Coordinates of C-alpha atoms in Angstrom, one line a residue:
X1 CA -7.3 -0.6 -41.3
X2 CA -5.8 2.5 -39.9
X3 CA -9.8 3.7 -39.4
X4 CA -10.6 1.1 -36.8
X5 CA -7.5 2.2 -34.6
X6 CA -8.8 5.8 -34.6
X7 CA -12.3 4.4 -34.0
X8 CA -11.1 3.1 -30.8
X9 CA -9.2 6.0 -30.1
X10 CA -5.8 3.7 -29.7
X11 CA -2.3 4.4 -31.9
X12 CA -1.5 1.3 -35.0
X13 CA 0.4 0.1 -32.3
X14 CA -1.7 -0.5 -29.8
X15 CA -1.4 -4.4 -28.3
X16 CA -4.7 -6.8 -27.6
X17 CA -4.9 -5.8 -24.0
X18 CA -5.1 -2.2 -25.0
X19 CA -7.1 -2.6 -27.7
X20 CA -9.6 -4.7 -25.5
X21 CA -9.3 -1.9 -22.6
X22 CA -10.4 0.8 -25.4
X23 CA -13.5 -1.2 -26.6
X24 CA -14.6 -1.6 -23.4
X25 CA -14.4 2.1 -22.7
X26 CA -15.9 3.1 -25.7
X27 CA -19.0 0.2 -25.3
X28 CA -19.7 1.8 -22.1
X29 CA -20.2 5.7 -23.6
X30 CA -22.1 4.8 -26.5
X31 CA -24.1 2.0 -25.9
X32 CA -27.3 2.5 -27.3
X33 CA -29.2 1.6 -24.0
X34 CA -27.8 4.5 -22.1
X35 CA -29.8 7.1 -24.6
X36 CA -33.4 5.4 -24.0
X37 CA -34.8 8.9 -23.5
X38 CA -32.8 10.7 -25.9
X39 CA -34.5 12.1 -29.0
X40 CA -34.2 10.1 -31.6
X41 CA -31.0 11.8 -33.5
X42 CA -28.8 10.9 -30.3
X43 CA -30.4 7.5 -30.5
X44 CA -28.8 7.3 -34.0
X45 CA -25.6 8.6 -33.3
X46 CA -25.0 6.6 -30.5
X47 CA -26.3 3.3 -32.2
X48 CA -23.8 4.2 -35.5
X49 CA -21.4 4.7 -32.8
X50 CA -21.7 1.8 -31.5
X51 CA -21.8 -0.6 -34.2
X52 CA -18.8 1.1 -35.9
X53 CA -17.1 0.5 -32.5
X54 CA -17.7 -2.9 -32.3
X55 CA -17.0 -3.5 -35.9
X56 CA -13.4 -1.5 -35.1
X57 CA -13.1 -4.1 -31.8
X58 CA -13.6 -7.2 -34.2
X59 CA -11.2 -5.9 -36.8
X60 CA -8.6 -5.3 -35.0
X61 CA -8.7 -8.7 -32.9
X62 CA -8.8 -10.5 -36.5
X63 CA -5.9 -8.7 -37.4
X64 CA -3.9 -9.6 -34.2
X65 CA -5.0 -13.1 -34.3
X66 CA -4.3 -13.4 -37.8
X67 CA -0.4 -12.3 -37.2
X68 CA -0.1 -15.0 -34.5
X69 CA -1.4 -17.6 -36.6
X70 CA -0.6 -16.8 -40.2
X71 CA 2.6 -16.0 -42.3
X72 CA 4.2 -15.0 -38.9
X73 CA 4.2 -18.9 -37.5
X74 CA 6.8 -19.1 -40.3
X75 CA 8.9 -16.5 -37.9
X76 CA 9.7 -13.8 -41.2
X77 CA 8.8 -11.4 -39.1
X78 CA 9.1 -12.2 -35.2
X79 CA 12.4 -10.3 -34.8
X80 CA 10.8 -7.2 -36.7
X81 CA 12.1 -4.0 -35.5
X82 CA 10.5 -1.0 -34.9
X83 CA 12.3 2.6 -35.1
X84 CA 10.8 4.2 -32.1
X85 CA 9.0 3.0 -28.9
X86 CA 5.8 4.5 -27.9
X87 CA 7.2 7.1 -25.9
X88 CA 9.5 8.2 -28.1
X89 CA 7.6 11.6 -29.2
X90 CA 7.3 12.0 -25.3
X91 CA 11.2 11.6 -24.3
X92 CA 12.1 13.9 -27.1
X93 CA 10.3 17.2 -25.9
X94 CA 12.6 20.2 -25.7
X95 CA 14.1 19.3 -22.4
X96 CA 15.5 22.6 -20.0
X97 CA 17.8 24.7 -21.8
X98 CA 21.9 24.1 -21.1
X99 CA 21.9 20.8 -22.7
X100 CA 22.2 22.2 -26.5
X101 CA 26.0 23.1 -27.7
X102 CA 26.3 24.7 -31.3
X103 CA 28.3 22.9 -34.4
X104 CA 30.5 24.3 -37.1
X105 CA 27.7 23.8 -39.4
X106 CA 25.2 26.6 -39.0
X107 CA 22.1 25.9 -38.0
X108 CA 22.4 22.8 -36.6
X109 CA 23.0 22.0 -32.8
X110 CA 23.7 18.8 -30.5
X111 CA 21.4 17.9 -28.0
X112 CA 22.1 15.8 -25.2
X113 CA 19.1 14.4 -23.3
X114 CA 18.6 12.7 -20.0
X115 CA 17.8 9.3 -20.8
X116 CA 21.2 9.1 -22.7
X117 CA 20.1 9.7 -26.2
X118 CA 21.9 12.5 -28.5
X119 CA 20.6 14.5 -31.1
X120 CA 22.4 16.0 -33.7
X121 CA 20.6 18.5 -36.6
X122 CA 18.8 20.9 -37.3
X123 CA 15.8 22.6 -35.0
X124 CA 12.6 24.7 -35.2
X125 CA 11.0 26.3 -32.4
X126 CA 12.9 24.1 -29.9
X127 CA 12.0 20.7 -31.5
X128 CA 13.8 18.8 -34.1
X129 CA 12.8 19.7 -37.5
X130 CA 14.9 19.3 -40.5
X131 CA 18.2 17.3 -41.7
X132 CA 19.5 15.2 -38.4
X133 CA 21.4 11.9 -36.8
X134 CA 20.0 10.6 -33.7
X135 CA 21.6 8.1 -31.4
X136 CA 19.6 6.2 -28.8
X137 CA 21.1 5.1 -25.7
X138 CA 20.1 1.7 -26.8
X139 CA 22.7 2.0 -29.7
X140 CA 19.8 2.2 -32.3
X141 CA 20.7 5.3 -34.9
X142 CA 19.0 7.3 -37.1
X143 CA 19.7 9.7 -39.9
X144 CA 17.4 11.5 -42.0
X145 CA 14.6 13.8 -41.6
X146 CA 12.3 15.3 -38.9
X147 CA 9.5 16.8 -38.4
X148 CA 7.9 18.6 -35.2
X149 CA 10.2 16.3 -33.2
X150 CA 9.5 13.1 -35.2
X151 CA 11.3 11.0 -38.2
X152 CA 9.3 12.5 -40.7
X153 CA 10.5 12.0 -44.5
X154 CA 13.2 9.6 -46.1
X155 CA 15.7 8.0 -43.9
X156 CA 17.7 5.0 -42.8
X157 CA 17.4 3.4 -39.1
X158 CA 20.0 1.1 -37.9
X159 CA 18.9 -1.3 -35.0
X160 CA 21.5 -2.3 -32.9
X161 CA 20.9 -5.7 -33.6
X162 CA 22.4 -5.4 -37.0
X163 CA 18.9 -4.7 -38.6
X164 CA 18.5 -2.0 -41.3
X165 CA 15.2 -0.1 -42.8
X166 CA 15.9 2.8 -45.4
X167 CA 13.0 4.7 -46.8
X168 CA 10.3 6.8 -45.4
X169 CA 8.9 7.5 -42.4
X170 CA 5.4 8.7 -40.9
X171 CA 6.1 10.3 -36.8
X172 CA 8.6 7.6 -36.0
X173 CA 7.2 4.7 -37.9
X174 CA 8.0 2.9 -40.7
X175 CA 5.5 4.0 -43.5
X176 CA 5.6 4.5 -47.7
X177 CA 8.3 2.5 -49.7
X178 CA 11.0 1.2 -47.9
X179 CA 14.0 -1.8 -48.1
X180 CA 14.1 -3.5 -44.6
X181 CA 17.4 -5.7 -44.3
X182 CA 18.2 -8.2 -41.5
X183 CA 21.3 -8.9 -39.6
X184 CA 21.4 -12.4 -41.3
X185 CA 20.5 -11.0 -45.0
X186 CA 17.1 -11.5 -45.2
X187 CA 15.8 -8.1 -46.5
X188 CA 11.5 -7.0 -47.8
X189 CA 11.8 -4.5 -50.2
X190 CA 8.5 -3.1 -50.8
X191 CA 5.5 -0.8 -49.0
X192 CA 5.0 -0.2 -45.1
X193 CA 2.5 1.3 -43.1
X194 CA 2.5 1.5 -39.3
X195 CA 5.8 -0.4 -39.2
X196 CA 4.7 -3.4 -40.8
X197 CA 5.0 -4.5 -44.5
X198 CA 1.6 -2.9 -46.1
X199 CA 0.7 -3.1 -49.8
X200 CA 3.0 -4.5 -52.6
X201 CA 6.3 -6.0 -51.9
X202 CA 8.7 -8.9 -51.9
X203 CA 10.1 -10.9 -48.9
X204 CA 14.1 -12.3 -49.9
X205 CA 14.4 -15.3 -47.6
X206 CA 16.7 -18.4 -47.7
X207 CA 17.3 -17.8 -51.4
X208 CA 13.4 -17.7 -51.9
X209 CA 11.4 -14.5 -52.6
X210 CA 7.8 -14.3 -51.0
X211 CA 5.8 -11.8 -53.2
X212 CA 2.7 -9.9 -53.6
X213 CA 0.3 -7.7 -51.4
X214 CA 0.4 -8.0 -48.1
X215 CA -1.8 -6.6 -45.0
X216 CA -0.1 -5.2 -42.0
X217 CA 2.8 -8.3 -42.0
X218 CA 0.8 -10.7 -43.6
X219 CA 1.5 -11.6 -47.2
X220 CA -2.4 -12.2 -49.0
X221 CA -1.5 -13.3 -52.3
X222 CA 0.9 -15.5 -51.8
X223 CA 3.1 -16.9 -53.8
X224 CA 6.9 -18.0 -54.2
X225 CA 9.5 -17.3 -57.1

């Protein structure tokens, strides 16, 4: 699934809108009919082009209107969390020096940035890299690893709404094995990729557990035990 967001050029988290903006954009470069004097390798490339495109475009709006209208209508995942916005690898470049005090610990620093969020761990080449805790001004915190910036490795995220994921991470999102516990107990325990449950795992829910293999939220095989 991943290969239809690069396709369109958009990130896994793209929304409809921007997804729909992207296909549009990419219809309009590599539509076939804009090569009609081209020689006849062009001609292929931009009709392979294009029908991987709109195969992407499809994909993708399956998958959205799928989450809307599938396991989600039983609201197991509406108040899903995810660890870092968008922006997040934006707001956390090296921002001008005087805003990073040494520890006791060597090696590792405190940065204060201007949005209100605090970093403290380890750096490389002015970006956080290694062993670190991050607090967001939002009251979401995170310990574990980074990399280039990013939470990149094992860790644990605590939402400020009481929510919980421990495991690893992929630049900021949720991605590998993980154990993702809500405020009111509810937990998944199981595989995520792009911040959604991806792959095998279990859903713990009102006593029941949901298991099996899901796709991007939804659980596929379903089944209850």
């Amino acid at each position: 699934m991943i290969q239809y967001y690069k396709i369109l050029g958009v990130s896994s988290r793209a929304s409809l809108t921007e997804i729909k903006k992207a296909y549009k954009e990419q219809v309009k470069k590599w539509h076939p009919d804009r090569f009609p004097h081209a020689d006849e390798s062009a001609q292929k490339k931009a009709h392979d082009l294009f029908s991987s495109i709109t195969e992407a475009y499809q994909k993708l709006v399956d998958l959205h209107t799928n989450r809307q209208q599938g396991f989600y209508e039983e609201d197991r995942f509406s108040g899903f969390q995810r660890p870092f916005n968008p922006d997040f690898g934006r707001t956390t470049q090296p921002p001008p020096p005087g805003v990073r005090a040494e520890t006791d610990i060597p090696g590792y620093f405190i940065q204060t940035f201007n949005n209100g969020d605090r970093y403290e761990g380890q750096f490389h080449n002015d970006m956080m890299h290694g062993m670190g805790h991050y607090v967001r001004a939002n009251g979401d915190v995170y310990t574990g690893q980074f990399r280039f910036n990013k939470a990149h490795g094992n860790g644990k995220m605590t939402f400020a709404n009481g929510d919980t994921y421990t495991g690893e991470f992929v630049e900021d999102a949720m991605c590998g094995r993980g154990t993702y516990i809500y405020a009111n107990g509810d937990r998944y325990v199981g595989r995520f990729q792009a911040d959604m449950p991806h792959g095998e795992g279990v859903l713990i829910s009102d006593g029941k557990a949901y298991g099996g293999q899901w796709e991007f939220g939804q659980l596929r095989a379903e089944g209850s035990m």
